[in-house]
PDB file of C-alpha atoms in Angstrom:
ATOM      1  CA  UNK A 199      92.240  76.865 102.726  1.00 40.00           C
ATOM      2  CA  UNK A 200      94.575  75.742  99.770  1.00 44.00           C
ATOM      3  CA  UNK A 201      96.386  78.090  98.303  1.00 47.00           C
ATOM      4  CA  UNK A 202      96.229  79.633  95.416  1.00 55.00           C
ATOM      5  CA  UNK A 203      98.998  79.835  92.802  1.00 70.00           C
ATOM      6  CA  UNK A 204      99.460  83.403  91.539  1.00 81.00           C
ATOM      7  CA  UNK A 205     101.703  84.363  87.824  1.00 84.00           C
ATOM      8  CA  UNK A 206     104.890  85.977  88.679  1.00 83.00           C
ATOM      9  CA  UNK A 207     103.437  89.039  86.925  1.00 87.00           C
ATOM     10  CA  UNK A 208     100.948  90.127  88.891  1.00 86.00           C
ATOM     11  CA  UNK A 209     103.276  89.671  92.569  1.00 81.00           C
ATOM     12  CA  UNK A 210     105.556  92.309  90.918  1.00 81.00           C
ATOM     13  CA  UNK A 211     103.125  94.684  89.693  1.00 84.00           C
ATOM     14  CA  UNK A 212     102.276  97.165  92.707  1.00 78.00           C
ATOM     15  CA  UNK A 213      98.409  96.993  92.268  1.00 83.00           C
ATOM     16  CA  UNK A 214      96.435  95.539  89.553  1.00 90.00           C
ATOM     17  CA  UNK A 215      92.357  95.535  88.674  1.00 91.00           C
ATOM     18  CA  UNK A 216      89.842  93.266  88.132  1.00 92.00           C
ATOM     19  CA  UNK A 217      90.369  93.467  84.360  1.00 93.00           C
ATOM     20  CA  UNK A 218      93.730  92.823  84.320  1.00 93.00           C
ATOM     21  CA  UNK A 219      93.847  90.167  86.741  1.00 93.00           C
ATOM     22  CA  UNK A 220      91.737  88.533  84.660  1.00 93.00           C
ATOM     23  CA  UNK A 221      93.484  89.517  81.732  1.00 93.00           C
ATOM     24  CA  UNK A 222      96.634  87.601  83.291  1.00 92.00           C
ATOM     25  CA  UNK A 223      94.605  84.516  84.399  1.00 91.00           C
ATOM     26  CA  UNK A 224      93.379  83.882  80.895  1.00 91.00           C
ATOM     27  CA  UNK A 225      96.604  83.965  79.425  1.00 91.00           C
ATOM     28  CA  UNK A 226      99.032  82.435  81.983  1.00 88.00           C
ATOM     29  CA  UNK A 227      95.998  80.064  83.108  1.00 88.00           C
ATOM     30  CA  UNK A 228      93.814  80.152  80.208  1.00 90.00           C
ATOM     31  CA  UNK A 229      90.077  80.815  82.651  1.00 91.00           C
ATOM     32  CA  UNK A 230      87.534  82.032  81.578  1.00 92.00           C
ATOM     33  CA  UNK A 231      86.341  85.778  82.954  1.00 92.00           C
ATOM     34  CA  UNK A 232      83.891  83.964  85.480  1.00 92.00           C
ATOM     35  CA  UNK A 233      87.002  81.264  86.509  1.00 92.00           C
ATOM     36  CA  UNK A 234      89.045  84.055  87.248  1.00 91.00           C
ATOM     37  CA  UNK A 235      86.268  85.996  89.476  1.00 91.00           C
ATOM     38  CA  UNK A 236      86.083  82.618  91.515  1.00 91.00           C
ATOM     39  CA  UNK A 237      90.154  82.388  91.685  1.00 90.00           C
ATOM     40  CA  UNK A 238      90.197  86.203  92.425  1.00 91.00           C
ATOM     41  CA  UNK A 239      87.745  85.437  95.133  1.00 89.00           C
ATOM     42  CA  UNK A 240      89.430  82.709  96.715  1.00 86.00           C
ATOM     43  CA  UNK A 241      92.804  84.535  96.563  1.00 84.00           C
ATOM     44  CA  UNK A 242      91.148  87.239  98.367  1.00 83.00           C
ATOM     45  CA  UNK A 243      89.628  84.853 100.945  1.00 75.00           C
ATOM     46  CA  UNK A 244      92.962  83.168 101.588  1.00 72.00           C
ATOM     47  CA  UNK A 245      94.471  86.625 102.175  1.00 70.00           C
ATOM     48  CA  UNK A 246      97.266  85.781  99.045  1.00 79.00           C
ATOM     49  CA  UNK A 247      95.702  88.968  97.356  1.00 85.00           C
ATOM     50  CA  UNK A 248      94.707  91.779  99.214  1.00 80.00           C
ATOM     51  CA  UNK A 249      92.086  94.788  97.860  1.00 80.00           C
ATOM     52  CA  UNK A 250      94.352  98.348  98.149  1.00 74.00           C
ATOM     53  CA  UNK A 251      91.268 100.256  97.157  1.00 73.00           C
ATOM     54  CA  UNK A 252      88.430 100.476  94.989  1.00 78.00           C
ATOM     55  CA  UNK A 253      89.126  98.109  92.166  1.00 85.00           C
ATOM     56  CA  UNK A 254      92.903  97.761  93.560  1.00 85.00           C
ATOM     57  CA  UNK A 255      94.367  94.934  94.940  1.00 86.00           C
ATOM     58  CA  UNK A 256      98.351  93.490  95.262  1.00 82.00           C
ATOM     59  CA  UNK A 257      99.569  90.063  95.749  1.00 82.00           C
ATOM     60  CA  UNK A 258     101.253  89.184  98.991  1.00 71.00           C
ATOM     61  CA  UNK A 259     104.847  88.682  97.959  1.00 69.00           C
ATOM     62  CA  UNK A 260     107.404  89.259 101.639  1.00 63.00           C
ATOM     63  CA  UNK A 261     104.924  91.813 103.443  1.00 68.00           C
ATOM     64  CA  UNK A 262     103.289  90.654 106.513  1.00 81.00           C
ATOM     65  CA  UNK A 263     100.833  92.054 108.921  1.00 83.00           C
ATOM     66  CA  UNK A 264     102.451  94.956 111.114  1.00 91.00           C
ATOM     67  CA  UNK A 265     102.333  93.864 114.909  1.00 91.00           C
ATOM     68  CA  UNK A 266     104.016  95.844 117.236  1.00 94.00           C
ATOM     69  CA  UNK A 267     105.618  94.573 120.892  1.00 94.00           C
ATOM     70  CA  UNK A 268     104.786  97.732 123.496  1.00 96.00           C
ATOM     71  CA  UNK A 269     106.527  98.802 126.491  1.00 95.00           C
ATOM     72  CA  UNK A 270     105.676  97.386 129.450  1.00 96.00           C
ATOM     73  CA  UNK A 271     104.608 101.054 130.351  1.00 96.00           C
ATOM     74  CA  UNK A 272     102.115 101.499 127.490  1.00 97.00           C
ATOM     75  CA  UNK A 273     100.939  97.622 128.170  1.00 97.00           C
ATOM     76  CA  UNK A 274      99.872  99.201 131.887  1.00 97.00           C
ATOM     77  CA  UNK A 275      98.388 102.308 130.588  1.00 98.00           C
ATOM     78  CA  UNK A 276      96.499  99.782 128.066  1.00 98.00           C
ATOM     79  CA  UNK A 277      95.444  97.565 130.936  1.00 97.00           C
ATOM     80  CA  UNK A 278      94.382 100.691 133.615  1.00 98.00           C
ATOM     81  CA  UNK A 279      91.979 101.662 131.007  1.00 98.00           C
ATOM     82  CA  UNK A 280      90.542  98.270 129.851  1.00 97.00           C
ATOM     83  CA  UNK A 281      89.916  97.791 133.857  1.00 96.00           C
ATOM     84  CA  UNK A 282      88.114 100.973 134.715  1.00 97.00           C
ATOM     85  CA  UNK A 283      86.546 101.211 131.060  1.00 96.00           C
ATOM     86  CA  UNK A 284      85.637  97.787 129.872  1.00 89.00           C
ATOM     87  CA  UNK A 285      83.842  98.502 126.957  1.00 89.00           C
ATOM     88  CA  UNK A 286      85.458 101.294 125.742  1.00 93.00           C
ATOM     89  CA  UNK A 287      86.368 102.741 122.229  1.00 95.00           C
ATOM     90  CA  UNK A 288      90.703 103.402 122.688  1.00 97.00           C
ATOM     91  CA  UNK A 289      93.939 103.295 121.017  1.00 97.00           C
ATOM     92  CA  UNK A 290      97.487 103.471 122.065  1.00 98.00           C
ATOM     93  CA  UNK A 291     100.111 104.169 120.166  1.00 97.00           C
ATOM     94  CA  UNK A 292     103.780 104.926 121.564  1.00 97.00           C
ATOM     95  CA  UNK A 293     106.388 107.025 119.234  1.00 95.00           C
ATOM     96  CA  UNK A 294     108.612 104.649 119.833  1.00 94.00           C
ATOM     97  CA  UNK A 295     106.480 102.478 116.876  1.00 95.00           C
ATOM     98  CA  UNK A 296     108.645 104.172 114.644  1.00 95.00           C
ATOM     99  CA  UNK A 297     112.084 103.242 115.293  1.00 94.00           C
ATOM    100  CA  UNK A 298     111.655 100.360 113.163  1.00 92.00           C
ATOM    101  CA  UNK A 299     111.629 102.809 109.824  1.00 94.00           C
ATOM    102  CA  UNK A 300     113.523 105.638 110.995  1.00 91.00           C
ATOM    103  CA  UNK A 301     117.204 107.207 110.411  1.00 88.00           C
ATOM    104  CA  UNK A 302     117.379 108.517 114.194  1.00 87.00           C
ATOM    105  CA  UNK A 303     115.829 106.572 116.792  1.00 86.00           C
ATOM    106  CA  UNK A 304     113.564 108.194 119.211  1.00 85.00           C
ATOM    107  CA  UNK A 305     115.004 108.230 122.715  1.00 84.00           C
ATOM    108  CA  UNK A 306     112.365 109.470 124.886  1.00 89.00           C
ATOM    109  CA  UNK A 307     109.081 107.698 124.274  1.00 94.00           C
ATOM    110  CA  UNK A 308     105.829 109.166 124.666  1.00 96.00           C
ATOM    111  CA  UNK A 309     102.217 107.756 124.512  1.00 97.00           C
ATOM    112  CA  UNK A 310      99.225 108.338 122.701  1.00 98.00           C
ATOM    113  CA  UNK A 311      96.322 107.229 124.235  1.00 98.00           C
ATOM    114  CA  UNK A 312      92.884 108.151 121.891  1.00 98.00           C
ATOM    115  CA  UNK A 313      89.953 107.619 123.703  1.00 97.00           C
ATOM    116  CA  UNK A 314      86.233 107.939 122.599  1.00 95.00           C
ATOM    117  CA  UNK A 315      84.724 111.433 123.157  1.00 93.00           C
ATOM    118  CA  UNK A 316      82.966 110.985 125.908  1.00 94.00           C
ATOM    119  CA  UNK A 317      85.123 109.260 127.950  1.00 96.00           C
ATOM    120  CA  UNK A 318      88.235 111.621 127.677  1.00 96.00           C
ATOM    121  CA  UNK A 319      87.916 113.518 130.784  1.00 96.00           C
ATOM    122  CA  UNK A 320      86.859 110.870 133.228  1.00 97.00           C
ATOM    123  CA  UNK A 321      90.103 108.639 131.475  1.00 98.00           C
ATOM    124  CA  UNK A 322      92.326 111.454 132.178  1.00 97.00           C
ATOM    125  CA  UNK A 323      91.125 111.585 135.376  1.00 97.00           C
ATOM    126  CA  UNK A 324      91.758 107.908 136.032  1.00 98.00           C
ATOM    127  CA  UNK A 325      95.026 108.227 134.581  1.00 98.00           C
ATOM    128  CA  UNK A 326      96.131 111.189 136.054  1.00 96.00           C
ATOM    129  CA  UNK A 327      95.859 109.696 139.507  1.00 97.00           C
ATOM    130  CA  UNK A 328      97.754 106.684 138.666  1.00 97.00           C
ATOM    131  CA  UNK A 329     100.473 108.536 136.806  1.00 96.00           C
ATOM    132  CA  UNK A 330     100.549 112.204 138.487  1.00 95.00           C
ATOM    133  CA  UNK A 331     102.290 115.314 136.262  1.00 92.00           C
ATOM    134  CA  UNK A 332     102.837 112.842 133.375  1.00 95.00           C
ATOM    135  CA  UNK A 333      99.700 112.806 131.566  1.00 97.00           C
ATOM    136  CA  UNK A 334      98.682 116.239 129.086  1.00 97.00           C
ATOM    137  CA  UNK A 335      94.998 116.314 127.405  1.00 97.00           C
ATOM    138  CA  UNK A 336      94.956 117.438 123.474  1.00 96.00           C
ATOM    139  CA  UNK A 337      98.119 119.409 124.089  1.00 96.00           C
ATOM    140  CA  UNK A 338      99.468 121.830 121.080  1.00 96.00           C
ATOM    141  CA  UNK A 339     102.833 120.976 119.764  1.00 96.00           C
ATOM    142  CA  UNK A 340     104.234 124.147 121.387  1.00 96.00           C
ATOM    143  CA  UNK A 341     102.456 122.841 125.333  1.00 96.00           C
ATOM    144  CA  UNK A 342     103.509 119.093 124.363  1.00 95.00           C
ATOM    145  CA  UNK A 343     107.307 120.585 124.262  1.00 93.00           C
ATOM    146  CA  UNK A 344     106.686 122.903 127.217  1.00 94.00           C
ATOM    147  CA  UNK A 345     106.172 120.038 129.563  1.00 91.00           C
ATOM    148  CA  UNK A 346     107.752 117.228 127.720  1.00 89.00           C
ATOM    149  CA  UNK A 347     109.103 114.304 130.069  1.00 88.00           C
ATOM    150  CA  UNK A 348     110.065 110.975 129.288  1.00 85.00           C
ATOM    151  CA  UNK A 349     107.025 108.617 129.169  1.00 86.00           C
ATOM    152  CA  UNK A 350     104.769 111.381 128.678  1.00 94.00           C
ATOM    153  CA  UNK A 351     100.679 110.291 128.273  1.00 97.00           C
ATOM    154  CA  UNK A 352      99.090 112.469 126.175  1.00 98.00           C
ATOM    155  CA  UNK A 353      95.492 111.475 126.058  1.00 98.00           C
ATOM    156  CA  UNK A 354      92.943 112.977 122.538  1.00 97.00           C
ATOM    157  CA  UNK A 355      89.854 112.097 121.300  1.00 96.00           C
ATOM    158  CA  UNK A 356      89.663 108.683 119.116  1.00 96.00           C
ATOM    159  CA  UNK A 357      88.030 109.631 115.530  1.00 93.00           C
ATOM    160  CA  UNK A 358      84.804 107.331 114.882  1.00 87.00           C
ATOM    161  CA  UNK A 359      85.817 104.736 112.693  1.00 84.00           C
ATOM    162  CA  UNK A 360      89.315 104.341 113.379  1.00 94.00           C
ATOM    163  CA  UNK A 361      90.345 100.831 112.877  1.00 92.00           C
ATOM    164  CA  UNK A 362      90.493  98.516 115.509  1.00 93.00           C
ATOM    165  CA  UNK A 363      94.107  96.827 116.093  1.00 93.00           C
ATOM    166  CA  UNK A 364      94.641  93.258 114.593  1.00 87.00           C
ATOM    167  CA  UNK A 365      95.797  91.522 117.469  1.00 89.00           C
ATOM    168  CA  UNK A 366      94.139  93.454 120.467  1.00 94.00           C
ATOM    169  CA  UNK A 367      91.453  96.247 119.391  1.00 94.00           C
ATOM    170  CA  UNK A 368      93.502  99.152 121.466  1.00 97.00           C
ATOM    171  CA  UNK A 369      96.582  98.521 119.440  1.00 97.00           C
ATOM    172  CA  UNK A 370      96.980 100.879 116.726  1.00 96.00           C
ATOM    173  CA  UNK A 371      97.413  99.669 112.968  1.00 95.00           C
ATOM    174  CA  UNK A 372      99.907 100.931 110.704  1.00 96.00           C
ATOM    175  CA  UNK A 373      97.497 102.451 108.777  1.00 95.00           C
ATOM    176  CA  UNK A 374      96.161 104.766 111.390  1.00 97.00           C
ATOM    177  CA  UNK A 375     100.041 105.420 112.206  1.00 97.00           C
ATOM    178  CA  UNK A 376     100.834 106.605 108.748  1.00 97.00           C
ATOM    179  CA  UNK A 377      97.952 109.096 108.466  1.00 97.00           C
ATOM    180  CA  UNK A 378      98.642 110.259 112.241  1.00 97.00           C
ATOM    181  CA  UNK A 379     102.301 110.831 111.106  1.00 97.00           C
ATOM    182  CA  UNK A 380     101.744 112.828 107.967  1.00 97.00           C
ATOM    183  CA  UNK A 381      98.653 114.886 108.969  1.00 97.00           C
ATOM    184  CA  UNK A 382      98.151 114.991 112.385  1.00 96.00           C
ATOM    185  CA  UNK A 383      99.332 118.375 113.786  1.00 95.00           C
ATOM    186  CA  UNK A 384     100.850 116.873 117.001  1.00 96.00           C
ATOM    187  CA  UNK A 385     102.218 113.928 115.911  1.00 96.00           C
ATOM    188  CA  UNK A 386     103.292 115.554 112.564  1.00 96.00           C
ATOM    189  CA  UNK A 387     104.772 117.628 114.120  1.00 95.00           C
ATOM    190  CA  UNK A 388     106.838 115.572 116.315  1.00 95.00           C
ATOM    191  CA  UNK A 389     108.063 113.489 113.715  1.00 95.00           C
ATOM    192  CA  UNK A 390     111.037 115.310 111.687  1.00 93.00           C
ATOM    193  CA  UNK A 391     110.013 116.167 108.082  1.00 92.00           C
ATOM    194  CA  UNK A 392     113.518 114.517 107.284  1.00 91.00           C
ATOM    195  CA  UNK A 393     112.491 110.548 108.462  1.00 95.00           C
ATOM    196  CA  UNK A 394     108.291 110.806 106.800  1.00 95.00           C
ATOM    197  CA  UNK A 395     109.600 109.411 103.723  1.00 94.00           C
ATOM    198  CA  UNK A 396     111.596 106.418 105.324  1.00 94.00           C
ATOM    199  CA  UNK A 397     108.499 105.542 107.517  1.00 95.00           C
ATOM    200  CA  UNK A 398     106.250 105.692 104.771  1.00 95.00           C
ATOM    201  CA  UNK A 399     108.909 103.861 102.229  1.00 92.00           C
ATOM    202  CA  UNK A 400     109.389 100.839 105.136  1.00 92.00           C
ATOM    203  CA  UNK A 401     105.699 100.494 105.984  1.00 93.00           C
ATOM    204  CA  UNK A 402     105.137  99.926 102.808  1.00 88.00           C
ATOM    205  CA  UNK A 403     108.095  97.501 102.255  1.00 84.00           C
ATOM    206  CA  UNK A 404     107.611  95.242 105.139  1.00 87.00           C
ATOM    207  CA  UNK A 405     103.731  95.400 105.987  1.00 88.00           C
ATOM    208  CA  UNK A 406     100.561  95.167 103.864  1.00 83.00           C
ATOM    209  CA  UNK A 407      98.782  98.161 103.570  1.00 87.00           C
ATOM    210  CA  UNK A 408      95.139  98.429 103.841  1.00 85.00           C
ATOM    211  CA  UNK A 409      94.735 101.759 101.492  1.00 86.00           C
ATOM    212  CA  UNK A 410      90.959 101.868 101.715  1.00 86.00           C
ATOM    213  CA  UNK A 411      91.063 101.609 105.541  1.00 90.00           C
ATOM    214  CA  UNK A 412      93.653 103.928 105.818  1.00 93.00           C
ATOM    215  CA  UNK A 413      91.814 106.916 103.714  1.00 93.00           C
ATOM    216  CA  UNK A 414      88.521 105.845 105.052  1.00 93.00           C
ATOM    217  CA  UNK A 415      90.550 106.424 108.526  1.00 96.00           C
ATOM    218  CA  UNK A 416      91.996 110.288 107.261  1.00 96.00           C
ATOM    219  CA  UNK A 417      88.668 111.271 105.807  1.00 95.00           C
ATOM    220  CA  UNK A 418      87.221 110.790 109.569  1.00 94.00           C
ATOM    221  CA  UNK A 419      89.891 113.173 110.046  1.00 94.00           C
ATOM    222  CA  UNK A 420      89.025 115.554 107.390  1.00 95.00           C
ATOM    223  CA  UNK A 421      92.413 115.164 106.103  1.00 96.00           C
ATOM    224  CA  UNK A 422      92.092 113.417 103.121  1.00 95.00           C
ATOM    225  CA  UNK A 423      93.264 115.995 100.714  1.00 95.00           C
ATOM    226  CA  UNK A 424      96.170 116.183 102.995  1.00 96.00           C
ATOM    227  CA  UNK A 425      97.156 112.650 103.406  1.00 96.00           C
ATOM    228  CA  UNK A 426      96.642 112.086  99.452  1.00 95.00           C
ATOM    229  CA  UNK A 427      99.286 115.045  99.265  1.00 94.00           C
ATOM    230  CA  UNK A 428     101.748 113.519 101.168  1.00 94.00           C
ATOM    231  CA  UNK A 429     101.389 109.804 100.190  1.00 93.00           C
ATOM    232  CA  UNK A 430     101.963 111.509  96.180  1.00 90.00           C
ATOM    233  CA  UNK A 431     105.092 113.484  97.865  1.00 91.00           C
ATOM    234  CA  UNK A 432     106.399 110.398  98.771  1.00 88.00           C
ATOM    235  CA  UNK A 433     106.102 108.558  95.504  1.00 83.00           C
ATOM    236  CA  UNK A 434     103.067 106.912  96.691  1.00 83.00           C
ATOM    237  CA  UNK A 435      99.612 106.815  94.509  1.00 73.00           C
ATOM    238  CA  UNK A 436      96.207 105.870  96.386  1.00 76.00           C
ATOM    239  CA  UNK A 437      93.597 104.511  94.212  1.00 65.00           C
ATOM    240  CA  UNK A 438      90.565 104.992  96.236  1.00 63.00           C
TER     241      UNK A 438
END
């Protein structure tokens, strides 16, 4: 699809809305209101503009899609499940994710493995006999530091509607990361208060952000009061 050329302007402003898009476009461009829905619309389809929330959207500038390599141990845990479970719901996510935007790497990695209800205890099961002692179901912070060893599998439920990874649909997205990290009571609480605001400042340097997936994400949570907290903490505003 050719591309389309965006004004300066709008690539630095952090979001923008329809009406001042096309605000821009008639001055920089001189369109019409109807030329600019069709440019909007092919910017949009080209993936050179992005929608951040309802009536939100940001021009691509150096961000790309976040894509994450995983250990050859969470690959394994990936695959076990995929072979016993072929059509089911599941995320993994491994804390090592976040060395990439934090001060103090973590040196002991752990995974997350989110499964759909129903299938949590017979996937514990299946895991548990592959990898014996290291796997904990929906642990508290207190029992996930109890029994803590490196590699640890802790296996939860997956909320409905959690978005399904770009590149393989068990990989999770950095927008599910984000909320897990700054509401989620386990993972919360794993992560040091000191390094949220450097993984929430780098995600949203280096990566585009889907905002409207990621609230629609923490209000299947029931923690979008919560999230829009911390995001606002952080110097970050969600217009959604």
């Amino acid at each position: 699809m050719k591309s389309i050329t965006i004004p300066e302007c709008l690539k630095e402003m952090e979001s923008f809305s329809r009406n001042e898009y096309n605000q821009v476009m008639n001055e920089k461009r001189g369109l019409t209101e109807p030329q600019s829905k069709y440019e909007l619309q092919k910017a949009l389809d080209s993936g050179e503009i992005i929608r951040k929330g309802w009536n939100q959207y940001t021009a691509i500038k150096n961000r790309q899609v976040y894509l994450h390599s995983y250990s050859s141990e969470a690959e394994d845990v990936a695959n076990l499940i995929e072979d016993n479970y072929y059509d089911a719901d599941f995320q993994v996510f491994e804390m090592t994710q976040l060395n990439q935007f934090m001060n103090h790497l973590v040196a002991h990695n752990t995974i997350f493995v989110a499964v759909e209800h129903e299938l949590v205890e017979y996937v514990f099961d299946t895991l548990n006999e592959k990898y014996p002692g290291r796997v904990m179901l929906k642990p508290s912070l207190e029992m996930y530091y109890r029994y803590f060893q490196d590699d640890e599998i802790v296996l939860t439920r997956l909320p409905s509607e959690t978005p399904k990874g770009i590149d393989k649909p068990w990989q999770a997205r950095i927008e599910k990361i984000l909320v897990d990290v700054l509401t989620d009571k386990l993972i919360g609480g794993i992560v040091p208060d000191g390094e949220k605001a450097a993984i929430v400042e780098g995600a949203y340097h280096d990566f585009i952000i889907d905002e409207r997936t990621m609230m629609r994400y923490a209000k299947r949570k029931g923690a979008t009061e919560k999230m829009m907290n911390a995001l606002n903490e952080y110097g970050r505003i969600v217009n959604v």
